[in-house]
Coordinates of C-alpha atoms in Angstrom, one line a residue:
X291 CA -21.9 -68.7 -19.8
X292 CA -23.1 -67.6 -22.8
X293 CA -25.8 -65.9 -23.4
X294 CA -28.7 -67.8 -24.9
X295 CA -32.1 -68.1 -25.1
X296 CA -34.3 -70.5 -23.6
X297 CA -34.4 -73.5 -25.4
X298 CA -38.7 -74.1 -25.5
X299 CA -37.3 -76.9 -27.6
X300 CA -36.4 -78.6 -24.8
X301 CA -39.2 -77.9 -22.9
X302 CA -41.4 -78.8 -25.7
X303 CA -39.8 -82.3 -25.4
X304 CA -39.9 -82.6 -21.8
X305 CA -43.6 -82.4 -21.8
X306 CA -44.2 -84.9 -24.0
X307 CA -42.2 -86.9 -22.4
X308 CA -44.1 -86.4 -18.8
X309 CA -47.1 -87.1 -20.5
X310 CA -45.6 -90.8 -22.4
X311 CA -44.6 -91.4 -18.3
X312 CA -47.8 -90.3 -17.2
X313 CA -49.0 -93.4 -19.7
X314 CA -47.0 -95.7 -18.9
X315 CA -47.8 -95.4 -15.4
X316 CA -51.3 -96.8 -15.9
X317 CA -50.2 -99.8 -17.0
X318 CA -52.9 -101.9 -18.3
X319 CA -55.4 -99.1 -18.0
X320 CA -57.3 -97.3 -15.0
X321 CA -60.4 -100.4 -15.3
X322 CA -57.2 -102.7 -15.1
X323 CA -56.1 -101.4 -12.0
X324 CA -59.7 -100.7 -10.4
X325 CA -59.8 -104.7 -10.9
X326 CA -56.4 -104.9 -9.0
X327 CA -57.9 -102.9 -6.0
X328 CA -61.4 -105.1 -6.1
X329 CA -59.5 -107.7 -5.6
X330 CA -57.6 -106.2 -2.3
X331 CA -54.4 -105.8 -3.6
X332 CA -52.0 -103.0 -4.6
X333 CA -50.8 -102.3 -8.5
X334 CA -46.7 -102.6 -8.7
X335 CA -46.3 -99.0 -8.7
X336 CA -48.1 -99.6 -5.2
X337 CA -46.3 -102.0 -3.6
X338 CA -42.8 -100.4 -4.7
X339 CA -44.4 -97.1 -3.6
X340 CA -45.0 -98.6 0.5
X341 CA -41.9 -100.7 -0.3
X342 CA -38.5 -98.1 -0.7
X343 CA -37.8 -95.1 1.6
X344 CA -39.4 -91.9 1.3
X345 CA -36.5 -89.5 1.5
X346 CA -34.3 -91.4 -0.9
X347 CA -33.5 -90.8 -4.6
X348 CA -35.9 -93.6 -6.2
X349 CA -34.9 -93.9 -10.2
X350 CA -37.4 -96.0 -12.6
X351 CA -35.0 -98.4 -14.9
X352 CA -37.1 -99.0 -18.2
X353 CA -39.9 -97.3 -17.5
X354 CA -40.5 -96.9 -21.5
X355 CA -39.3 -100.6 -22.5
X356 CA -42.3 -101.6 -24.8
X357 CA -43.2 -98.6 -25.9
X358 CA -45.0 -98.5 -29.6
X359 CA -44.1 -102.2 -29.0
X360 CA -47.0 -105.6 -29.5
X361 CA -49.9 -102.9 -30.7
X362 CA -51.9 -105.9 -32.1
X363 CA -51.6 -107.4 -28.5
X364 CA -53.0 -104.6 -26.8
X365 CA -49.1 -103.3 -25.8
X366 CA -46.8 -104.3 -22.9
X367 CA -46.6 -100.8 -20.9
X368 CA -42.8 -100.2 -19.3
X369 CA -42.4 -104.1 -20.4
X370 CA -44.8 -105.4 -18.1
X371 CA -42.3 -104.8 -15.0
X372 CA -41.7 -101.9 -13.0
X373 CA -38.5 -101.8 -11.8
X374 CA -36.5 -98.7 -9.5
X375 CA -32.9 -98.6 -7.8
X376 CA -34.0 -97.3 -4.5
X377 CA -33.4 -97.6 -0.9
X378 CA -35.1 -100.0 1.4
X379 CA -34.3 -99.3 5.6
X380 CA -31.3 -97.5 4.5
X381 CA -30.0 -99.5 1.4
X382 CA -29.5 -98.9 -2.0
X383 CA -31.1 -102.1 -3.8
X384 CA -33.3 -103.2 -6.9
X385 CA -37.1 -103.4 -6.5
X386 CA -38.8 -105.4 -9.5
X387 CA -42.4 -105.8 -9.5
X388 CA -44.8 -107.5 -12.1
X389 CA -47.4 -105.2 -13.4
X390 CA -50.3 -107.7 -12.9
X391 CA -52.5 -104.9 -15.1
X392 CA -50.8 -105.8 -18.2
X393 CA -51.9 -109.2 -19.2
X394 CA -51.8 -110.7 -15.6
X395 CA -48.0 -109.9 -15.4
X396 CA -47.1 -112.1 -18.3
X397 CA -43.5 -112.1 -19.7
X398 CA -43.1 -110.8 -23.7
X399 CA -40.2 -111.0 -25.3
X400 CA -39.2 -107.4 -23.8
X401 CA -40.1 -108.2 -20.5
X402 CA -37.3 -111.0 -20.6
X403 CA -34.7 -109.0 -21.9
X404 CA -35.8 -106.3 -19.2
X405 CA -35.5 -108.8 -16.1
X406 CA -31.7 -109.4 -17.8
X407 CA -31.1 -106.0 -18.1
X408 CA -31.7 -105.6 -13.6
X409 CA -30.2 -109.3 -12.5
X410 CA -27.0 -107.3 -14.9
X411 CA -27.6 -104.5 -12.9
X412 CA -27.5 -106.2 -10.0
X413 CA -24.2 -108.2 -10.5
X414 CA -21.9 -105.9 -11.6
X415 CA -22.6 -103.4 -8.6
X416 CA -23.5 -106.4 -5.7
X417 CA -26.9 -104.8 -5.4
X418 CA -29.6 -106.6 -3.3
X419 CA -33.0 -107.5 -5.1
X420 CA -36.0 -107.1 -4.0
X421 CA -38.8 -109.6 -6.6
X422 CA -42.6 -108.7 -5.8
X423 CA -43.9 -111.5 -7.7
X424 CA -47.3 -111.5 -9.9
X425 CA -47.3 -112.7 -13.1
X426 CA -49.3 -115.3 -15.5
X427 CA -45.9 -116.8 -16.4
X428 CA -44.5 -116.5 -20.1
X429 CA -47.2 -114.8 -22.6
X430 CA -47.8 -118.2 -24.7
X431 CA -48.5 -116.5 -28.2
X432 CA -45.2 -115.5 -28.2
X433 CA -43.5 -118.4 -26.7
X434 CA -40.7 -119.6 -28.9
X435 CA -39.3 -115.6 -29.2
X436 CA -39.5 -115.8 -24.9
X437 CA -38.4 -119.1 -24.1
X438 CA -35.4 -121.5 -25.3
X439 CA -32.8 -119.0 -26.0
X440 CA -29.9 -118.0 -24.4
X441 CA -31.1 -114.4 -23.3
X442 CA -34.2 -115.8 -22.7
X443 CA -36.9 -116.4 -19.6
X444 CA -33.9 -119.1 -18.3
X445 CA -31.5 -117.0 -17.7
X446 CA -33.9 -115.2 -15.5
X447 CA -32.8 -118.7 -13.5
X448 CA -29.1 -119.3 -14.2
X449 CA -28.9 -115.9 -12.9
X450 CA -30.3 -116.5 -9.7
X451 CA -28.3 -119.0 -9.4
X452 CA -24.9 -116.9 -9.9
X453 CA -26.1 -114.0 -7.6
X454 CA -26.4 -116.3 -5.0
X455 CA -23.0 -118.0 -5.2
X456 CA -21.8 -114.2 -5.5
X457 CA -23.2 -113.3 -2.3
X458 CA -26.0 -111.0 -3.8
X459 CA -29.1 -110.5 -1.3
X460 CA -32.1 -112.0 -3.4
X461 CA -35.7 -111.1 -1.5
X462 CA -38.8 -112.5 -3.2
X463 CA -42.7 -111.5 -2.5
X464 CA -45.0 -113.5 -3.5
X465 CA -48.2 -111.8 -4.2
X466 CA -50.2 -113.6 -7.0
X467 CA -49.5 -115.8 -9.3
X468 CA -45.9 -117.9 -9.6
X469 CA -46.4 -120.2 -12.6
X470 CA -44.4 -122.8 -14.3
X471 CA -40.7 -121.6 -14.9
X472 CA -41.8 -118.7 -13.2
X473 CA -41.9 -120.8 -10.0
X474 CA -38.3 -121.3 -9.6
X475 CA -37.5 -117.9 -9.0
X476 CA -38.7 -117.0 -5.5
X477 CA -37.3 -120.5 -4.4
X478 CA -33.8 -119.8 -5.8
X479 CA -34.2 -116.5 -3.6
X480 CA -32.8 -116.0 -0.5
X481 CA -36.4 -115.9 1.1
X482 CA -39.2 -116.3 0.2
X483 CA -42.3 -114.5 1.5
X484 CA -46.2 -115.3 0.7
X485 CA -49.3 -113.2 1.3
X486 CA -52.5 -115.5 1.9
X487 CA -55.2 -116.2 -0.2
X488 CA -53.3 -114.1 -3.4
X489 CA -49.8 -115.4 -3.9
X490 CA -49.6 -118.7 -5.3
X491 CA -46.5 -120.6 -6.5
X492 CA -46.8 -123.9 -8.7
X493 CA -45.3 -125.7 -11.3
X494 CA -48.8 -126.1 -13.1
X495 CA -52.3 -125.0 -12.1
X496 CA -55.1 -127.0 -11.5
X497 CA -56.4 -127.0 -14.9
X498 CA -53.1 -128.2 -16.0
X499 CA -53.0 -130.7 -13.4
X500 CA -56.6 -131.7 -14.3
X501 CA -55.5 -132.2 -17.6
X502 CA -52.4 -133.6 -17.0
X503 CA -53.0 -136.2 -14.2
X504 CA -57.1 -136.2 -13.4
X505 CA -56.9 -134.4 -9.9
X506 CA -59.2 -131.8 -9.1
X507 CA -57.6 -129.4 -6.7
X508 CA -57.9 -125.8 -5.9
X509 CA -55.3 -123.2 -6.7
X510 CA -54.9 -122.9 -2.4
X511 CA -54.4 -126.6 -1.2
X512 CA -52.1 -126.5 -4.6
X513 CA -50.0 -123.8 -3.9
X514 CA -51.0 -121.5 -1.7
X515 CA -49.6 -119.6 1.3
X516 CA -50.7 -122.3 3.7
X517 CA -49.0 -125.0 1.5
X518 CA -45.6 -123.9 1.0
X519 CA -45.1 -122.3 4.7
X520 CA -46.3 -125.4 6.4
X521 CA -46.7 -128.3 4.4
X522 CA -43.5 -128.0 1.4
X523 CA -41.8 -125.9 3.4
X524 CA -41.0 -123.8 0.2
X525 CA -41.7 -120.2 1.3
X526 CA -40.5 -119.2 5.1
X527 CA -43.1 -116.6 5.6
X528 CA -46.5 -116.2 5.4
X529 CA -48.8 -112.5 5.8
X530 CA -52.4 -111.7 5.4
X531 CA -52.2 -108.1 3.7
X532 CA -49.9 -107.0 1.2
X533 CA -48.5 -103.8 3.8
X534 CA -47.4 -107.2 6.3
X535 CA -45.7 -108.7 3.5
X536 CA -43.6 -105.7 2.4
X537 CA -43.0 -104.4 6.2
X538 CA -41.1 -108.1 6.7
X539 CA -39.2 -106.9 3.9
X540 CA -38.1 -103.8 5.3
X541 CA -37.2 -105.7 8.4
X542 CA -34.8 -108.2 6.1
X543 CA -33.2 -105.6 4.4
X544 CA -32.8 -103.7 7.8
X545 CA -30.6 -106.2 8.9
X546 CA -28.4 -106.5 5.7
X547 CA -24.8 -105.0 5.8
X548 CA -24.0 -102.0 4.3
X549 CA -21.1 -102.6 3.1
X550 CA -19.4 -99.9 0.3
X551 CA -15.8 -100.3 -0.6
X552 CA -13.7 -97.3 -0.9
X553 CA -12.5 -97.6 -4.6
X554 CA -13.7 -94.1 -5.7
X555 CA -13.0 -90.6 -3.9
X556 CA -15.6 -88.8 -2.1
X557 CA -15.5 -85.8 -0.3
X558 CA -18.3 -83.4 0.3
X559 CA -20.6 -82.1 -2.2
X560 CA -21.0 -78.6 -3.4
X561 CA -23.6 -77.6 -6.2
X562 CA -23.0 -76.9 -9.2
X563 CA -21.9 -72.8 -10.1
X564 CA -25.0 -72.8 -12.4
X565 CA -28.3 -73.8 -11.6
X566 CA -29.1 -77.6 -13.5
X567 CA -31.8 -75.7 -15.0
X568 CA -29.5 -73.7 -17.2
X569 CA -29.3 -76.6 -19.2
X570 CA -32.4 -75.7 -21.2
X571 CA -30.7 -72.7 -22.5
X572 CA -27.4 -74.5 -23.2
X573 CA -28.0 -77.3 -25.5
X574 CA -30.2 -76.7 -28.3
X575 CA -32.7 -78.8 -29.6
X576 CA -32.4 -77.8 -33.4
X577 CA -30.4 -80.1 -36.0
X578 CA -26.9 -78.3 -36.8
X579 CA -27.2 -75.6 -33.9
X580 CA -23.7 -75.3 -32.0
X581 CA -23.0 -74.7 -28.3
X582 CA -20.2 -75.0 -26.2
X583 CA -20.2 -78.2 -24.0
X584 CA -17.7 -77.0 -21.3
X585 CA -21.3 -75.0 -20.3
X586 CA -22.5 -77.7 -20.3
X587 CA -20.6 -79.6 -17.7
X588 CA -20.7 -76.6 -15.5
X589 CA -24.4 -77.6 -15.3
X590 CA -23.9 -80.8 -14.1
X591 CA -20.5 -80.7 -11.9
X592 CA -20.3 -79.3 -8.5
X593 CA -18.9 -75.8 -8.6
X594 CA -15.3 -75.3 -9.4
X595 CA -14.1 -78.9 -9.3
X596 CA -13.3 -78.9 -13.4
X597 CA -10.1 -79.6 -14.4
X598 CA -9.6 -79.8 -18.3
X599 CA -7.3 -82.2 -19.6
X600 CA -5.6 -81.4 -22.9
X601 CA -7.2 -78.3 -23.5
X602 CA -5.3 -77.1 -26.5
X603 CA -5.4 -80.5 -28.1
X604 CA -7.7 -82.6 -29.8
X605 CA -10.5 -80.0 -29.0
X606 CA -13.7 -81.7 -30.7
X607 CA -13.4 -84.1 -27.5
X608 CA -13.6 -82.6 -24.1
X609 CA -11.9 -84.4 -21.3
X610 CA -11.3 -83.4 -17.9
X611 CA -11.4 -84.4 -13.8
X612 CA -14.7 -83.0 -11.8
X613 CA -16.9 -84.2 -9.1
X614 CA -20.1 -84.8 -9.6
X615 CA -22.1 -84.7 -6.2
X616 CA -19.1 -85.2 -4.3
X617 CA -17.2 -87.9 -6.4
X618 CA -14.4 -87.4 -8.7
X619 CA -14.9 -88.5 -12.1
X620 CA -13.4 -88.1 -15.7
X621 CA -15.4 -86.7 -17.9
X622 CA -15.0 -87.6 -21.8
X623 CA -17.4 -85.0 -23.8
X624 CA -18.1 -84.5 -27.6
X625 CA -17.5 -80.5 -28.0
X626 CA -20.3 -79.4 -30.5
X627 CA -19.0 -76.1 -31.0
X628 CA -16.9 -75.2 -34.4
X629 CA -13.1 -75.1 -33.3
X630 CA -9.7 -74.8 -34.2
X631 CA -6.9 -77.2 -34.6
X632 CA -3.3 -76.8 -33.4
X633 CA -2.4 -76.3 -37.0
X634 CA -5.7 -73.2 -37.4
X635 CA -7.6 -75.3 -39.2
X636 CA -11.3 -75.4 -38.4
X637 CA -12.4 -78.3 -36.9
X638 CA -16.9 -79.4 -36.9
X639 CA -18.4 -79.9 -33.7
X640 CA -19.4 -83.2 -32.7
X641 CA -16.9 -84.9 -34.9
X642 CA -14.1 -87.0 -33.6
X643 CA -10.8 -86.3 -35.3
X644 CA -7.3 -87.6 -35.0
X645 CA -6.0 -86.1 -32.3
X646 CA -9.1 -86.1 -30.4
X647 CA -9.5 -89.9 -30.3
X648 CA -5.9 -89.9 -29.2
X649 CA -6.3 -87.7 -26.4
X650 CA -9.7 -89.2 -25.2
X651 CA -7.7 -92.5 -25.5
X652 CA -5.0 -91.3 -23.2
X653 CA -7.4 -89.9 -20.7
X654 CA -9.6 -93.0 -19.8
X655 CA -6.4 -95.1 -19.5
X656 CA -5.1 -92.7 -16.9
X657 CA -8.7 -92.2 -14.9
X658 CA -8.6 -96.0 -15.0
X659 CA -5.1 -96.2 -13.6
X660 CA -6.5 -93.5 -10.8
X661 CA -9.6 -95.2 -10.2
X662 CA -11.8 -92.8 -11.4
X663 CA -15.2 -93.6 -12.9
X664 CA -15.8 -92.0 -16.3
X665 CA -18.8 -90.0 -17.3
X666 CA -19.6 -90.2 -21.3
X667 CA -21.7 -87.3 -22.3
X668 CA -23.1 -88.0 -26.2
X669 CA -23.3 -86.0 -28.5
X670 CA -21.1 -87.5 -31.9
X671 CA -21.7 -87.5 -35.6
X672 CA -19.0 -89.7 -36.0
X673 CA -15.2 -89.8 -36.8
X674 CA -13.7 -87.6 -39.6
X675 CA -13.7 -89.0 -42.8
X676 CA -11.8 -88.1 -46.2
X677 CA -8.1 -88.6 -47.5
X678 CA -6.6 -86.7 -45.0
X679 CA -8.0 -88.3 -42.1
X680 CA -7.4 -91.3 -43.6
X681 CA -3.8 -90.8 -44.1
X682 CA -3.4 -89.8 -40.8
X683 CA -4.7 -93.0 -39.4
X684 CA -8.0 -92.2 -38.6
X685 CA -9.3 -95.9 -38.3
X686 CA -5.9 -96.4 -36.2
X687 CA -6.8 -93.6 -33.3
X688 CA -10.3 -94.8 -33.4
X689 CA -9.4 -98.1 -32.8
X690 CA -6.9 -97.2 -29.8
X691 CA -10.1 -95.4 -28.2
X692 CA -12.9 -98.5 -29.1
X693 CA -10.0 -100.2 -27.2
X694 CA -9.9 -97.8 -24.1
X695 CA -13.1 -97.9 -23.5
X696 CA -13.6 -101.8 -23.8
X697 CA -11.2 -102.3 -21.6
X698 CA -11.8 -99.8 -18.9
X699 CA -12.4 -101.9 -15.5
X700 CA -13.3 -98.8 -13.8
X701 CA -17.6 -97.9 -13.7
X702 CA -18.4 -95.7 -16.8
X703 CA -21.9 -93.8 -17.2
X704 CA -23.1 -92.6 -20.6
X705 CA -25.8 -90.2 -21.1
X706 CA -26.7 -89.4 -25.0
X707 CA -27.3 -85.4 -25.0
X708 CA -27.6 -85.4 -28.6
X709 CA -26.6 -87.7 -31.4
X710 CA -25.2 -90.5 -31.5
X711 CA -24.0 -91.6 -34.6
X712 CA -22.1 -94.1 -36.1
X713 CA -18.8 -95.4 -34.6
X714 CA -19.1 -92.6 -32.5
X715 CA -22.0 -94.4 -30.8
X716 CA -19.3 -97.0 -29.9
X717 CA -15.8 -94.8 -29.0
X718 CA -18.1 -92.6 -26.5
X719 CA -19.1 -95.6 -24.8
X720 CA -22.4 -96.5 -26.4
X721 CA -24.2 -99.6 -25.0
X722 CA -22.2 -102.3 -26.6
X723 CA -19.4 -101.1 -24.8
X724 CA -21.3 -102.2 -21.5
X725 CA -21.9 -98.3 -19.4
X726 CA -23.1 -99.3 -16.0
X727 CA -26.1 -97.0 -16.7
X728 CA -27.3 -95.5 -19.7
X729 CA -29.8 -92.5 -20.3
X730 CA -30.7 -90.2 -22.6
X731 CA -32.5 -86.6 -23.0
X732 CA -35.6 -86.4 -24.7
X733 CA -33.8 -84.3 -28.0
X734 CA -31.2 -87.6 -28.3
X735 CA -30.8 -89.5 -31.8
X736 CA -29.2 -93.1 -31.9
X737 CA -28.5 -94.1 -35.5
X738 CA -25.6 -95.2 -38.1
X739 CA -26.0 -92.0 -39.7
X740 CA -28.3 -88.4 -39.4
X741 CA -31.6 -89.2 -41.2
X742 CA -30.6 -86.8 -43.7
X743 CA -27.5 -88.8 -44.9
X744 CA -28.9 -91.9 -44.6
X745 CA -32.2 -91.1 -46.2
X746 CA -30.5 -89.6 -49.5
X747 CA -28.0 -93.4 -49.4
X748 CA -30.8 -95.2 -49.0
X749 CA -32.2 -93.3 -51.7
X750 CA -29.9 -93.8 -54.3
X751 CA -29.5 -97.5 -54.1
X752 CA -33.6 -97.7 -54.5
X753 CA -33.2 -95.2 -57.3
X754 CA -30.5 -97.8 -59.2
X755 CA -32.4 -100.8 -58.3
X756 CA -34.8 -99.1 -60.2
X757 CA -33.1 -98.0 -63.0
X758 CA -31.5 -101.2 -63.2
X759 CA -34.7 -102.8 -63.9
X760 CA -35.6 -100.3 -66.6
X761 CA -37.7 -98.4 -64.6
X762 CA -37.9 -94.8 -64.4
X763 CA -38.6 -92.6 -61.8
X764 CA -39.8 -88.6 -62.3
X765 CA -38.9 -85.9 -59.6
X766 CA -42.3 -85.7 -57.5
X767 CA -42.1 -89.8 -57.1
X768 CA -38.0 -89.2 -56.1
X769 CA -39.2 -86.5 -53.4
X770 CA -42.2 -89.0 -52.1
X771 CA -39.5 -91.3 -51.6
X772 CA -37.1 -89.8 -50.1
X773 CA -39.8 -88.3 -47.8
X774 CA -41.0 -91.8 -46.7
X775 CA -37.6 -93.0 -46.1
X776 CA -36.9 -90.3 -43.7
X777 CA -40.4 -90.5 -41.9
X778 CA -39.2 -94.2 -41.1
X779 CA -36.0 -93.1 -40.1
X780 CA -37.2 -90.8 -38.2
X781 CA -39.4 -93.1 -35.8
X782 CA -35.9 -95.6 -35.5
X783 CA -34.0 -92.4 -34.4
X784 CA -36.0 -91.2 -31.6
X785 CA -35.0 -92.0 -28.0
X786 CA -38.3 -93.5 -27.6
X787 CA -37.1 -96.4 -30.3
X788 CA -34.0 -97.0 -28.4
X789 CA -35.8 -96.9 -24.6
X790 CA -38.2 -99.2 -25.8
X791 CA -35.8 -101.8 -26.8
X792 CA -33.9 -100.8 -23.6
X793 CA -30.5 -99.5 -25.5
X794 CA -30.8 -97.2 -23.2
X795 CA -32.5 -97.3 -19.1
X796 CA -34.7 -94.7 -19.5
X797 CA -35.3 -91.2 -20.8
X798 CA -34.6 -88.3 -18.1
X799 CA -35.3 -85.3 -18.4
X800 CA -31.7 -83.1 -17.9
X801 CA -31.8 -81.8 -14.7
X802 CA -31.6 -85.5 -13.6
X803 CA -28.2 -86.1 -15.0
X804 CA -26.1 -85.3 -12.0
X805 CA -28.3 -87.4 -9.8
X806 CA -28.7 -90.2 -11.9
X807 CA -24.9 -90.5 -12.6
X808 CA -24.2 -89.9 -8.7
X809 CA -26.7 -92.4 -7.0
X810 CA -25.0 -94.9 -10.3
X811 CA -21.5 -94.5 -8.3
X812 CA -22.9 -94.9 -5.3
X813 CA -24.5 -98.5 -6.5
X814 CA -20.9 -99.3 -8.0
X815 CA -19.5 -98.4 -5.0
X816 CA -20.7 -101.8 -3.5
X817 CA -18.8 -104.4 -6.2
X818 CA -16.0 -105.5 -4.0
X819 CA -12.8 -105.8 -6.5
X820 CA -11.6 -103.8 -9.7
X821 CA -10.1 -105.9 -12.0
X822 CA -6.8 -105.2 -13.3
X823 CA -6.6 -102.8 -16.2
X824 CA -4.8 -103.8 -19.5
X825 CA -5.8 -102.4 -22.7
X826 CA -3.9 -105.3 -24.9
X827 CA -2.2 -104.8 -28.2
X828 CA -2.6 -100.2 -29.1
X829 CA -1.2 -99.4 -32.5
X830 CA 0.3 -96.1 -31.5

């Protein structure tokens, strides 16, 4: 490996973003959760806490979804949900939880599209879900961006409706408030569980039904435990504490099958030949700084299982077989470092060229043949442009790789290392192109174009819309421009912009990348059929 220095870039980074997690875990503030405890029960964080095994990998989807989001509502911390793929008695599931701290659990428009975001989850690998249920229903200021849409709070429904014709374990806890819409949810579970005196479940509440009809009933003889487990027969369990409640849980999920399907070679894990740690000194935190991504990979794969593919051609894209915590997986890598082409001509790191996109192309078609699940790692500026790529078909051998990685039927992880620009953002797998997972590393970028570039466009076309109207613009105003265009682009190009909008699952810090693309297999492992492969109509 090369010798370089540590990268306190990195480290910089990675401490700010313990400390944005360390926020986020308060959710709606430490008076918000002394409140939660007055009232005898457990935040989310809690519950999932008692709830998934303790010597099991437990990995937090969306942890920053809402971040810088609804300021003038007081925020919506990790989207109002806390959600993990976990283990519960032994199996890998989905816990979501309703952060009752952050405006009684209500649902924003982020907290809908982060609910999507795990019943997806949960669908394409045949995960179990585990609901713990406590939320005010649908945040009302912000109904009509929340509530008749196609992505929006009814899917939540539709989609229990499809996980159970699909055989997916649905689990709901009921431990506050079920409201409304809300209410269908635990009953289009598989069970439903209630904990006494706390969870409710109703269509409307007894203000509502005040309103509404003149009865004056109380939220208990309404909906309460006692209600629905003896009276509507609704839920099939009732518990006095919280720590009952989940335990029953455990005892469900005990008794489910574990069931993984043998589509992916496994054999036994080594580590990797570096420590994960030398990842800090690899990959460089500074804009235009080059480093060699085959160290990289050695970071992240177990020792000696690498087997380049192509390594003499197309060399700004890195492709090759490894294992990564045991299972074999193609890996499809932007090479930052300068290089030469076949014909000695000097090729720019991170760009995807001709012959690259051809031989990336190549490679996912055959790891989808072999049933091999395909690791992304970003870090693109975008395809070459100019005459001669043009003339060589540039938009042709992009197109054949857009079209590889659509079609792929085998699981495919992305992790944005770096930039990720342009159409490279799509050909390396970005999140259109639907990644079973996707993270990225607190230096990433996610953007059309570098904030340099697209600053001095944006520029221009303000500068001749200017002009145009006979207005004229000195130097110093030029520069005060061009510096408030980048500040903006700036903020949209952090990976704190694209978490909190959930194009990506979360933000990791490095060393988790072998983990978080290992336990990802291991949850693909349980979708029962591959679908046949066919890439359709390649211009060659």
């Amino acid at each position: 490996m090369n010798d370089v220095p540590n990268n306190d870039g990195m480290k910089q980074l990675l401490g700010e973003l313990q400390g944005n997690l360390a926020k986020v875990a308060l959710g709606g503030g430490q008076k918000s959760i002394d409140k939660q405890h007055e009232k005898g029960k457990l935040t989310a964080r809690e519950r999932i806490g008692y709830l998934v095994d303790k010597n099991k990998p437990v990995i937090e989807i969306g942890a920053l979804a809402g971040w810088g989001m609804y300021e003038a509502e007081g925020g919506c911390p990790s989207a109002g949900t806390v959600a993990v793929m976990a283990y519960v008695s032994g199996k890998q599931c989905l816990v979501v939880a309703n952060d009752q701290t952050v405006k009684a659990g209500a649902w924003f428009p982020i907290t809908g599209k982060k609910n999507l975001r795990l019943q997806e989850i949960a669908m394409e690998n045949h995960l179990p879900i585990i609901y713990l249920v406590d939320s005010a229903g649908v945040y009302l200021p912000m109904q009509d961006e929340i509530f008749p849409d196609k992505e929006h709070f009814g899917r939540i429904f539709r989609n229990n409706a499809k996980m159970s014709a699909m055989g997916i374990t649905q689990i709901a806890a009921v431990m506050g408030a079920c409201v409304a819409g809300g209410a269908y949810l635990p009953i289009m579970s598989d069970e439903t569980l209630m904990v006494t005196g706390k969870g409710s479940i109703f269509l409307a509440g007894p203000y509502l039904v005040k309103a509404a009809i003149g009865e004056d009933i109380d939220i208990e003889t309404l909906g309460g435990a006692v209600t629905h487990t003896e009276i509507s027969g609704i839920a099939d369990y009732k518990f006095d504490t919280e720590q009952e409640c989940l335990e029953q849980v455990k005892r469900i999920m005990d008794k489910l099958s574990t069931t993984q399907f043998n589509h992916f070679s496994r054999i036994e894990p080594l580590p990797p030949a570096v420590p994960a740690t030398d990842i800090y000194k690899v990959v460089p935190t500074a804009a235009g700084k080059t480093y060699d991504t085959k160290d990289l990979i050695e970071c992240i794969v177990d020792a000696k299982s690498f087997d380049e593919y192509k390594t003499d051609y197309g060399k700004t894209i890195v492709c090759g077989y490894a294992r990564i915590d045991g299972w074999a997986v193609g890996i499809v890598a932007n090479q930052r470092k300068i290089v030469k082409s076949k014909l000695g001509e000097m090729q720019i790191g991170g760009v995807i060229y001709n012959d690259s996109a051809d031989k990336a192309a190549r490679f996912i078609m055959n790891c989808n043949q072999k049933k091999i699940p395909l690791v992304f790692l970003q870090d693109v500026t975008g395809f070459m442009v100019g005459s001669r790529s043009e003339h060589a078909g540039i938009i042709k051998d992009g197109a054949k790789l857009v079209n590889a990685v659509a079609n792929s039927v085998v699981p495919k992880f992305t992790i944005i290392v770096g930039n990720s620009f342009g159409a490279g953002n799509y050909a390396m797998c970005g999140k259109a192109y639907d990644p079973r997972f996707i993270y990225a590393w607190p230096n990433a970028k996610i953007a059309v174009m570098g904030g340099e570039q697209a600053a001095k466009t944006l520029l221009q076309i303000q500068v001749a819309g200017l002009k145009a109207k006979g207005q004229n613009i000195d130097p110093a105003e030029e520069q005060a421009l061009l510096q408030k265009i980048k500040d903006k682009y700036e903020v949209q190009t952090s990976p704190y912009y694209a978490a909190a909008r959930l194009w990506v699952d979360n933000i990791i810090d490095p060393v988790q990348t072998r983990l978080v693309i290992a336990e990802g297999i291991a949850a693909a492992s349980h979708q029962p059929v591959l679908p046949p492969f066919s890439t359709g109509v390649i211009q060659v």
